XYZ file of C-alpha atoms in Angstrom:
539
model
C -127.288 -38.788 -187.262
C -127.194 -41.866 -185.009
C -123.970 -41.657 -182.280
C -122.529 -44.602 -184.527
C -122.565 -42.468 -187.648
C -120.918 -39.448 -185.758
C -118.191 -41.645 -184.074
C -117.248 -43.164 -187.740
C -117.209 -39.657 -189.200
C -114.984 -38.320 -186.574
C -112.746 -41.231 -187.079
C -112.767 -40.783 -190.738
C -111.527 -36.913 -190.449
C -109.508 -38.248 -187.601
C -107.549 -40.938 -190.130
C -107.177 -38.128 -192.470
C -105.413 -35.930 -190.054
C -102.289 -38.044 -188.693
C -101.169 -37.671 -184.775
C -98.274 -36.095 -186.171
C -100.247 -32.875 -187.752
C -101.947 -32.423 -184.119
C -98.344 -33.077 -182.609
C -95.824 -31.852 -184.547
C -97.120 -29.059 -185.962
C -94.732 -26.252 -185.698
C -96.906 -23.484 -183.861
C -94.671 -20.680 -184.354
C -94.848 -21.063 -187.895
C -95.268 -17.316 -189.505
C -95.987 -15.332 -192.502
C -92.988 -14.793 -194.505
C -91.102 -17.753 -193.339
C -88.981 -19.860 -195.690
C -89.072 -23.567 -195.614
C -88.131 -26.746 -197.349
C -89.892 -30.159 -198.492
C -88.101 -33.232 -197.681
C -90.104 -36.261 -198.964
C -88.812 -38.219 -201.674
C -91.739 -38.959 -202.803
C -92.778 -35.572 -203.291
C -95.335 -33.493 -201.217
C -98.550 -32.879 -202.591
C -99.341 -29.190 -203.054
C -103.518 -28.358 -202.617
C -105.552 -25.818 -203.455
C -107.148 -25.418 -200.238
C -106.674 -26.056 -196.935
C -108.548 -29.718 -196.652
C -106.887 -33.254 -197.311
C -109.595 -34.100 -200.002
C -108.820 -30.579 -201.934
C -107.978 -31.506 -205.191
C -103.906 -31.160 -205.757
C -102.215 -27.787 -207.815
C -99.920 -29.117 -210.413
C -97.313 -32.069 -209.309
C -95.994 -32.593 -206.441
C -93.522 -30.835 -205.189
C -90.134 -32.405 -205.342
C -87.494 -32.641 -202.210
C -85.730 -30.047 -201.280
C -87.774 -27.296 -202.881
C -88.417 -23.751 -200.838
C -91.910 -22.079 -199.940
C -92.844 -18.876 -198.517
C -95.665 -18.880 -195.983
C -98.172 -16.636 -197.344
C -100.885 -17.449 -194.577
C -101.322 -20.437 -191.677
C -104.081 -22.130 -190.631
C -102.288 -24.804 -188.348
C -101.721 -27.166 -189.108
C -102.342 -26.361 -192.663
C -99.692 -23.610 -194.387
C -100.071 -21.827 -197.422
C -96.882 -21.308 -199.444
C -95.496 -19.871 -202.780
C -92.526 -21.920 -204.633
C -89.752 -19.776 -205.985
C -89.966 -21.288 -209.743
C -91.211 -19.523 -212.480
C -93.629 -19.230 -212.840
C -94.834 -19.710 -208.907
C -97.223 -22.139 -207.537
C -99.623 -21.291 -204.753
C -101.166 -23.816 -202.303
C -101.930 -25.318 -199.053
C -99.461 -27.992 -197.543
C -99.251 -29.643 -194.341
C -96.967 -27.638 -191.628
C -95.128 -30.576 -190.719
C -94.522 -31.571 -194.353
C -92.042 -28.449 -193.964
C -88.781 -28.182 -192.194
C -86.562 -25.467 -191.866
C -83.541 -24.843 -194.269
C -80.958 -25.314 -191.457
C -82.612 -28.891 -190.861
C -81.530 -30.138 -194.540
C -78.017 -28.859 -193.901
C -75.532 -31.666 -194.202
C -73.400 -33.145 -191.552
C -70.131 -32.393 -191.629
C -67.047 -34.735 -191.670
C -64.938 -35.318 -188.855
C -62.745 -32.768 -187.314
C -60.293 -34.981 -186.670
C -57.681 -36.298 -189.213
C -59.226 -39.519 -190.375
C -57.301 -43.125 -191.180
C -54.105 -42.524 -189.831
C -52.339 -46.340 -191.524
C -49.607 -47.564 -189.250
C -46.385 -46.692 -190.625
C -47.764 -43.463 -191.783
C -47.229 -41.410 -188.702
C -43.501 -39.978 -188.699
C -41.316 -40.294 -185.392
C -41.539 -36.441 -185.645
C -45.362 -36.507 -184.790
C -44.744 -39.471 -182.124
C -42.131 -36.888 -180.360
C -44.521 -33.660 -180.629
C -47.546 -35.914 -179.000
C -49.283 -32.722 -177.745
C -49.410 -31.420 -174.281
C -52.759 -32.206 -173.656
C -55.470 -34.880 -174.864
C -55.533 -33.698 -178.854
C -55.420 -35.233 -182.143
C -51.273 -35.274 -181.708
C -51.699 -37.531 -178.811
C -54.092 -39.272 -180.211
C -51.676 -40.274 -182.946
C -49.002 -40.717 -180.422
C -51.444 -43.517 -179.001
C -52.562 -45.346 -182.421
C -48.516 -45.658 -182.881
C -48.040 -47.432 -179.595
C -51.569 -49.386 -179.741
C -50.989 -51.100 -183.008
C -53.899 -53.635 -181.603
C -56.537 -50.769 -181.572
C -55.453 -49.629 -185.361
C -58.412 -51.032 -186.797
C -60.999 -50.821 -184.163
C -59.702 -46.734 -184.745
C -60.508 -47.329 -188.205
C -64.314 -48.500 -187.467
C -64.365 -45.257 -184.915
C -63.791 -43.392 -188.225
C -65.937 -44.924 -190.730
C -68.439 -44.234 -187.730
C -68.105 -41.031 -187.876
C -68.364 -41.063 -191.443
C -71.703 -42.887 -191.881
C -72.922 -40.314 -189.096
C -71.427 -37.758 -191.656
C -73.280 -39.684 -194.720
C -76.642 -40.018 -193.243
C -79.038 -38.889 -195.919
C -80.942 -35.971 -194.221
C -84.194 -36.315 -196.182
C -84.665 -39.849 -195.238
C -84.164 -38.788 -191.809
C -86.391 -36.120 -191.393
C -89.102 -38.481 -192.953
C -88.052 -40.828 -190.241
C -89.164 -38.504 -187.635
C -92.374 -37.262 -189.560
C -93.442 -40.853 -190.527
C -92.983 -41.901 -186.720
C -95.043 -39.129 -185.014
C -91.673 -37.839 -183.408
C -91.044 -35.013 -181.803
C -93.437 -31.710 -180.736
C -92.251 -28.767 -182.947
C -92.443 -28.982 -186.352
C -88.857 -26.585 -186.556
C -86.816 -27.899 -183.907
C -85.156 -30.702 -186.182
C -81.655 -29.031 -186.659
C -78.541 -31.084 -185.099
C -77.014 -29.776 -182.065
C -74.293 -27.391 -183.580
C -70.092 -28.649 -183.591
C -68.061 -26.539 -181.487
C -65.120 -25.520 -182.470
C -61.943 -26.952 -181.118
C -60.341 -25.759 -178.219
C -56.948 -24.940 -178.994
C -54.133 -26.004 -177.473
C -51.809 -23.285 -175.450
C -48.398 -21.371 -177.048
C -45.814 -24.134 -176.416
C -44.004 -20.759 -175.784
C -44.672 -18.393 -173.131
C -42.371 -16.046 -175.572
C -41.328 -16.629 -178.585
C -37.152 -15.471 -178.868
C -36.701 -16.539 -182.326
C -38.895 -14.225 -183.372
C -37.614 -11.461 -180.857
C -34.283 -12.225 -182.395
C -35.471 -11.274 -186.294
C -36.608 -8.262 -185.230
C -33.467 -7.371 -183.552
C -31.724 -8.746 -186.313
C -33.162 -6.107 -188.358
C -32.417 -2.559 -186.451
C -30.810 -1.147 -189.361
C -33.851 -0.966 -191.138
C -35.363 1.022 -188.038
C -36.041 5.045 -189.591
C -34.955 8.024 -187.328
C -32.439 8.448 -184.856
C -33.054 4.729 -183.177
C -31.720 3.022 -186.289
C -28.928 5.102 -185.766
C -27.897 4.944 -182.577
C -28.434 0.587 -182.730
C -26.583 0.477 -186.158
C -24.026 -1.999 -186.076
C -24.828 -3.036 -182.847
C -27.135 -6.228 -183.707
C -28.045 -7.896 -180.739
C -28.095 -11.878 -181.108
C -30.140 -14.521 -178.913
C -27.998 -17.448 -177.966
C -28.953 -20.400 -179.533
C -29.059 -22.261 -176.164
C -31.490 -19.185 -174.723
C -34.276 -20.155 -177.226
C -33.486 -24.037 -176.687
C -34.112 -23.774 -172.775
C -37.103 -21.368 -173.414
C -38.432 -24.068 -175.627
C -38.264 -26.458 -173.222
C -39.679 -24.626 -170.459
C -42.575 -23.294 -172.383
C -43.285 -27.036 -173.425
C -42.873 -28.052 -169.927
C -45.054 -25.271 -168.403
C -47.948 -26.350 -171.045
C -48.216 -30.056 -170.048
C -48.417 -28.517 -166.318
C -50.829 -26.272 -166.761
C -52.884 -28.813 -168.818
C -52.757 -31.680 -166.222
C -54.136 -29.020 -163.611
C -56.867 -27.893 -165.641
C -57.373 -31.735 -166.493
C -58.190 -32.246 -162.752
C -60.984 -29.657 -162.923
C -62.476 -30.673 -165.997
C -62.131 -31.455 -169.756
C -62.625 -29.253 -172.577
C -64.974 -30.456 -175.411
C -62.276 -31.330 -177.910
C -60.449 -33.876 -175.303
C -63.699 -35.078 -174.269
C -63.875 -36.249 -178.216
C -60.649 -37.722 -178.538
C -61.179 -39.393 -175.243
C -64.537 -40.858 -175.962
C -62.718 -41.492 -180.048
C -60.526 -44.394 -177.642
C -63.274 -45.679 -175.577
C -64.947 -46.427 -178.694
C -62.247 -47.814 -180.183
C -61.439 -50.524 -177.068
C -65.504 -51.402 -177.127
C -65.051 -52.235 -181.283
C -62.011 -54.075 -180.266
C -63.454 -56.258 -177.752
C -66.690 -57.127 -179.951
C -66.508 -56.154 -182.819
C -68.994 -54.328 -185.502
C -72.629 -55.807 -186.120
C -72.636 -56.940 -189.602
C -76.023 -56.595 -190.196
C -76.228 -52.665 -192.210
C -79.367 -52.818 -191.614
C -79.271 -52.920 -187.914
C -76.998 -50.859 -187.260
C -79.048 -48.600 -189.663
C -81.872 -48.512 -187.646
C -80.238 -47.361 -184.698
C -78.368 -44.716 -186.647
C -81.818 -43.429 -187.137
C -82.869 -43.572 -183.470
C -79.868 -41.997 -181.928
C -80.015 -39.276 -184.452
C -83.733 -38.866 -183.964
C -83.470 -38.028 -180.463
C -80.704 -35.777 -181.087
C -82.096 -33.601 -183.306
C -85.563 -33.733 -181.506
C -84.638 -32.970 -177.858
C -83.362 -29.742 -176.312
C -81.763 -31.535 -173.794
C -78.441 -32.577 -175.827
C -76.101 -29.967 -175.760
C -73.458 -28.846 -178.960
C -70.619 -30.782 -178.754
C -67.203 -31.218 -180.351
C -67.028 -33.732 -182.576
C -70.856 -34.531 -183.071
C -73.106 -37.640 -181.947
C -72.574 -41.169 -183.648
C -74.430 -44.255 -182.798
C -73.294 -48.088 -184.023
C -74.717 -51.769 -183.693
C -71.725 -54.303 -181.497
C -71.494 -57.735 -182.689
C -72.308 -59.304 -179.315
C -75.059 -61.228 -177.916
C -74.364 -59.558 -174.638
C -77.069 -57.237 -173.636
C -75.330 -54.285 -172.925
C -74.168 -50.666 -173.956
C -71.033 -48.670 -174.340
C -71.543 -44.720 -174.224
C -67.839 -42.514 -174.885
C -67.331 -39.031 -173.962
C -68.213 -36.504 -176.589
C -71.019 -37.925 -177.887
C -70.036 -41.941 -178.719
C -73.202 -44.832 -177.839
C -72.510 -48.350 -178.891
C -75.544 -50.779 -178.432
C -74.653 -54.267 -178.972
C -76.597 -56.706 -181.132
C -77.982 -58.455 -178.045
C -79.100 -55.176 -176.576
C -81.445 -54.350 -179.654
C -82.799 -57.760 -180.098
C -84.366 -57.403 -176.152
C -86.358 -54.586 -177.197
C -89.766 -55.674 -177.527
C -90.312 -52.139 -179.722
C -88.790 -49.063 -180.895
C -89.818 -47.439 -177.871
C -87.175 -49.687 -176.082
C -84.679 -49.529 -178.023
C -84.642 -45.524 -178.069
C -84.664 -45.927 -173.960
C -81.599 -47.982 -173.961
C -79.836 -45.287 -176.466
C -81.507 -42.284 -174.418
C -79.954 -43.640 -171.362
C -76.033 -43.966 -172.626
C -76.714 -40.696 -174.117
C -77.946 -39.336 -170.896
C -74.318 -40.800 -169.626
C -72.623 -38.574 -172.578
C -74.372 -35.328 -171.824
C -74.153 -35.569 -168.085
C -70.671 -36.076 -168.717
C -70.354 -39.170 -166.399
C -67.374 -40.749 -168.283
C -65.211 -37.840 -167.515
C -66.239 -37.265 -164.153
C -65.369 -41.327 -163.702
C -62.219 -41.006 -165.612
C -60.876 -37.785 -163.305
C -62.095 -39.980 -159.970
C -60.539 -43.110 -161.168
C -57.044 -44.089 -159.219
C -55.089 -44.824 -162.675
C -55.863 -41.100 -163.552
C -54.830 -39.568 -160.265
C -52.018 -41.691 -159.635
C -50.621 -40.892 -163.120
C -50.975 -37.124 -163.187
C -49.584 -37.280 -159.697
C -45.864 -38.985 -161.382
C -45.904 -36.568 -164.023
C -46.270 -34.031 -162.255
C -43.309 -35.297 -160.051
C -41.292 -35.951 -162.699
C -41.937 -32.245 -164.108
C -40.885 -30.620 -160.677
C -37.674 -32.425 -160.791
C -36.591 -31.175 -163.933
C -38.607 -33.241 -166.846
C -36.951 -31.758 -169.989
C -39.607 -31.644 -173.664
C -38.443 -35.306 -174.804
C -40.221 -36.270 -172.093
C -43.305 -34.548 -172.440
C -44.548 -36.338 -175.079
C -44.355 -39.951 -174.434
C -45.741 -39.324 -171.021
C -48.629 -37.477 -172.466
C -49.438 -40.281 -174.513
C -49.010 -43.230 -171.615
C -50.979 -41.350 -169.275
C -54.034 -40.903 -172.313
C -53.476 -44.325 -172.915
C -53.756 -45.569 -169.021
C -56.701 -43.232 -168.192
C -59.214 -44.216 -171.017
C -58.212 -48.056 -170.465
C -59.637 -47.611 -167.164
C -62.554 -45.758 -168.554
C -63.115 -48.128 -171.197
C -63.108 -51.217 -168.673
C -65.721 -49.243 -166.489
C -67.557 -48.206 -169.568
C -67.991 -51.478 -171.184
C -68.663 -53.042 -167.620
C -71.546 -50.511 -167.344
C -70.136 -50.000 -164.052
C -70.716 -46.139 -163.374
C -72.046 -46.791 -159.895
C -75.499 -46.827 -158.563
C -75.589 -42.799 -158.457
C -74.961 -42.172 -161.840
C -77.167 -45.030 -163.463
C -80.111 -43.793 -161.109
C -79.289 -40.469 -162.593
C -78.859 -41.676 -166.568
C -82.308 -43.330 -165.812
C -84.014 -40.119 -165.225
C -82.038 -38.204 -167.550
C -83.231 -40.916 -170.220
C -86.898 -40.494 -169.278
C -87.211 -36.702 -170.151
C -84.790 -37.355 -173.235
C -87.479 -39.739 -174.256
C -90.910 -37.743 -173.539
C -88.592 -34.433 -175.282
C -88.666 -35.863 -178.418
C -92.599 -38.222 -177.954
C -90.897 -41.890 -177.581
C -93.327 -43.336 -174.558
C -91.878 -41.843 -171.636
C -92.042 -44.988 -169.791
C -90.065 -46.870 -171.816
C -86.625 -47.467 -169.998
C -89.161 -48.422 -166.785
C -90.500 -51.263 -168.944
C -87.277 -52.304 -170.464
C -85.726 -52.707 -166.823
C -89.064 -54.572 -165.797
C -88.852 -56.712 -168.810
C -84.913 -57.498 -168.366
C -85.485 -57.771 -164.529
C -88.021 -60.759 -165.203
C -85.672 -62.817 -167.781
C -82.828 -62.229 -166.295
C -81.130 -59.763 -168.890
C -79.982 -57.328 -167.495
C -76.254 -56.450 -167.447
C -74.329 -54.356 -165.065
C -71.570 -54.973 -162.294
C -72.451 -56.167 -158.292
C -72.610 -52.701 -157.289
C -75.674 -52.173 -159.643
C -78.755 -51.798 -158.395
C -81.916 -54.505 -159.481
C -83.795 -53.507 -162.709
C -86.409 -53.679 -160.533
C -85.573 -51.124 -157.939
C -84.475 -49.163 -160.925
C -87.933 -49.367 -162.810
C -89.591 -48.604 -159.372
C -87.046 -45.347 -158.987
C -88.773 -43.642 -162.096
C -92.574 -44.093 -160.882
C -92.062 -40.692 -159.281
C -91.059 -38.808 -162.376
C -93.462 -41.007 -164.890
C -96.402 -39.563 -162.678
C -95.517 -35.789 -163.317
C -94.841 -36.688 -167.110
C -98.432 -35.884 -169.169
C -98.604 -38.181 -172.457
C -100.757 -37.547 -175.065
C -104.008 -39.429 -174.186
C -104.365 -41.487 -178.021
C -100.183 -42.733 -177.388
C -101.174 -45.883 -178.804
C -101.936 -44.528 -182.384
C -99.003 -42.005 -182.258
C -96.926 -45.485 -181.359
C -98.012 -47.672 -184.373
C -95.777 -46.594 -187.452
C -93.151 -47.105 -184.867
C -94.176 -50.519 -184.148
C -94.478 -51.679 -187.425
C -90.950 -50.201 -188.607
C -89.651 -52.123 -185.838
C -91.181 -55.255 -186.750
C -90.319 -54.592 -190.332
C -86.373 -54.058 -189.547
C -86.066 -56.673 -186.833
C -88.295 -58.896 -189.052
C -91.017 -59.879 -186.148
C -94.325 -60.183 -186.818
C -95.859 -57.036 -187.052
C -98.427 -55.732 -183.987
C -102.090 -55.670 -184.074
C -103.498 -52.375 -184.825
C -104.385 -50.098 -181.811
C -107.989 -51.273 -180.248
C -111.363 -48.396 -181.588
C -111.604 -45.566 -179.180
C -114.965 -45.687 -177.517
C -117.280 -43.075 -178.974
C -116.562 -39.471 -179.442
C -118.328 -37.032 -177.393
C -120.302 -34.097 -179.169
C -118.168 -31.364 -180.642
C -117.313 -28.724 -178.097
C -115.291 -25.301 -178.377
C -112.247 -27.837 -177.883
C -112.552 -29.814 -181.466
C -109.245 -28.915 -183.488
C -109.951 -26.995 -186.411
C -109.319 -29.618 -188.989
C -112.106 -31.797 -187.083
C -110.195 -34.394 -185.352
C -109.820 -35.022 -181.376
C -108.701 -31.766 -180.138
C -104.712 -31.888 -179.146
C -103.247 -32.880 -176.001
C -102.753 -29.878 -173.313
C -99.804 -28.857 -172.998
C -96.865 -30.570 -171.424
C -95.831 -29.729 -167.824
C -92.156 -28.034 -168.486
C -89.229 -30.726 -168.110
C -86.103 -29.856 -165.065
C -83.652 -28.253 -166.209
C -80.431 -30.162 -167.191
């Protein structure tokens, strides 16, 4: 065979075995293992372990379950559960694990609160620390943010309404991601919950009192008659205090830190003063698109940690190049933003990086430094040591929320976070990218590429996009890409082209000739898979 023929039957069986088998293969795959189909289009079933074995039956619809019954990576054989079974040979990667299909679920918070719906009640019992109750407290006195609150819901309800199938076929169809079973969303923590209001609770001391003569044996006897009462006044003042105590021990456990359920209701108002001030893309099919990447990353990398409330990801109607990230797991890209991406690669940089800002927890850290913050927990503070009584709790609770994440949300949508912490979102973004097999380089050529027309966005104190770019040459050299990156890029290229309707890129350019088959050759007969990647630091 002449070394032309060899090289165009190698890249035959390599064509018949995408980058994504070799990839995303999931390695620990096992015998007995349960897992789903996901594409709509059905997944052929075959009756041996070779893309031109002839199929076994239809294919197999979405959603239905196999048992491993042997592996041959990256080919599986499974069993379906109908009867009667079918046996066959699928693809490992045309799997996922149960878990993976599970849906998302809706918001923890109340949802749609319409103004005029909230009772004076609720306004008064505001909560004691940053919670759904002061939340309210601050839609009621923010009747300008009411519907910009409203988008921050219906974002968390598209998040809610993504349909899973289509997503894990966006992550198979774009070579994403380098284990075949890590595509489960980080997990929703439950919410913190807010201290007793009461450090103890008379009125129900009281009923028990109340009821002595019930009490068997010589006790009953001796309190018979002799029912002792709590003042009304007593549990008034003890209700007070307790409420008091609660706020104070909240705003000094504020200064250390917040827990995950005020980090959502926190970043819930950032991302409700970013809608606000530009507004929602109206193109679905943007904002879509970047649905897909934010959740692709999530569910791909390691690196993003449970949270409360979940991760959401939206389109801003602004030609502004520039990004809003919220605590608890909030990135807003605005339309400008995504139209300076020169590829998908790009435009999952500029999402990896705010969400690098949400899971190193920058926004917080910024909020607890920032003077409006300090000075405001200083006052109430004050204000509790001389003798703040429980009507005063409440509105204070909600004007100091209100003041903190208006400073937040001018810093956020500023992208002014400081030198340190963009340096630091840079990096982070860089590993969340080669985590989940975007091009690891890819913020480093966006800040080249906005650095040369004059893009890029960020306040005086930021540094250049090109001393930026430069700052990640260090960590790109350590990073090991897969050597054929060009063909596991394509399908991502030409999706992007598709959905921002460019014309579409040139296929990748031939690989020079193969060299003869060695012990390395993968056992389905295409180039043999990258080595493995040098472990990532650790968060």
């Amino acid at each position: 065979m002449s070394r032309l023929s060899r090289w165009l039957a190698v890249a035959v069986v390599a064509l018949a075995v995408p980058a994504s088998s070799l990839l995303a293969a999931p390695t620990d795959s096992k015998v007995g293992d349960v897992r789903v189909t996901f594409a709509k289009a059905g997944t052929p079933i075959r009756g041996d372990a070779n893309a031109l074995a002839a199929p076994v039956g239809a294919p197999l619809p979405a959603g239905t379950s196999v048992t491993l019954l042997e592996v041959k990576l990256p080919w599986i054989k499974v069993r379906t559960a109908a009867n009667p079974p079918t046996e066959g040979w699928l693809k490992a990667y045309e799997t996922v694990e149960p878990s993976a299909l599970a849906g998302t679920p809706p918001p923890p918070h109340l949802t749609g609160v319409p103004p005029g719906t909230v009772t004076q009640q609720q306004v008064s019992a505001a909560g004691r620390q940053f919670s759904e109750n002061t939340e309210r407290g601050y839609r009621v006195s923010r009747k300008d943010l009411e519907l910009a609150y409203r988008y921050v819901d219906r974002m968390e309800a598209d998040t809610a309404a993504l349909d899973t199938f289509e997503m894990i076929s966006f992550v198979v169809d774009g070579n994403l991601g380098r284990r075949g079973r890590a595509y489960d969303r980080p997990a929703r923590l439950p919410p913190v919950p807010e201290e007793s209001r009461e450090p103890l609770d008379l009125g129900k001391v009281a009923d028990v009192l109340d009821k002595v003569d019930d009490l068997p044996g010589p006790l009953g006897k001796l309190l018979g008659g002799k029912k002792p009462k709590v003042p009304g006044d007593a549990k008034k003042a003890l209700r007070i205090a307790g409420a008091v105590a609660q706020a104070q021990r909240a705003l000094q456990k504020m200064n250390e830190g917040f827990n995950t359920t005020q980090e959502y209701y926190i970043g819930r108002a950032v991302a409700a003063q970013a809608i606000a001030k530009y507004g929602i893309d109206p193109d679905e099919n943007r904002r879509r698109y970047v649905r897909f990447v934010g959740d692709a990353i999530v569910r791909l990398s390691d690196r993003v940690p449970a949270n409360h409330g979940g991760y959401h990801f939206d389109v801003l109607n602004s030609m502004e190049v520039n990004a809003v990230s919220g605590p608890g797991g909030y990135v807003l890209v605005t339309r400008g933003a995504v139209e300076a991406c020169r590829d998908e690669e790009e435009l999952a940089g500029i999402i990896a990086h705010e969400l690098a800002h949400v899971t190193l927890s920058h926004g917080t850290k910024i909020l607890r430094q920032g003077p409006k913050f300090q000075q405001g927990r200083k006052e109430f503070l004050d204000a509790i040591a001389k003798g703040l009584d429980e009507t005063g709790v409440a509105p204070r609770m909600v004007n100091f929320f209100g003041d903190s994440v208006g400073e937040l949300s001018g810093r956020a949508v500023g992208h002014d976070y400081g030198q340190a912490f963009e340096f630091e979102a840079d990096l982070e973004g860089t590993y969340l990218l080669y985590d989940v097999l975007y091009r690891a380089s890819a913020i480093r050529d966006e800040l080249r590429h906005l650095g040369e027309t004059g893009q890029a966005h960020g306040g005086a104190q930021h540094a250049s996009p090109q001393v930026r770019a430069q700052a990640l040459e260090r960590a790109l050299a350590q990073l090991q890409m897969p050597p054929n990156m060009a063909a596991i890029e394509q399908p991502r290229k030409e999706r992007f082209a598709v959905t921002m309707r460019r014309t579409p890129p040139p296929p990748p350019v031939a690989p020079p000739p193969a060299p003869p088959p060695s012990s390395g050759t993968s056992p389905a007969g295409g180039p043999p898979p990258p080595p493995p990647p040098i472990p990532l630091p650790p968060r």
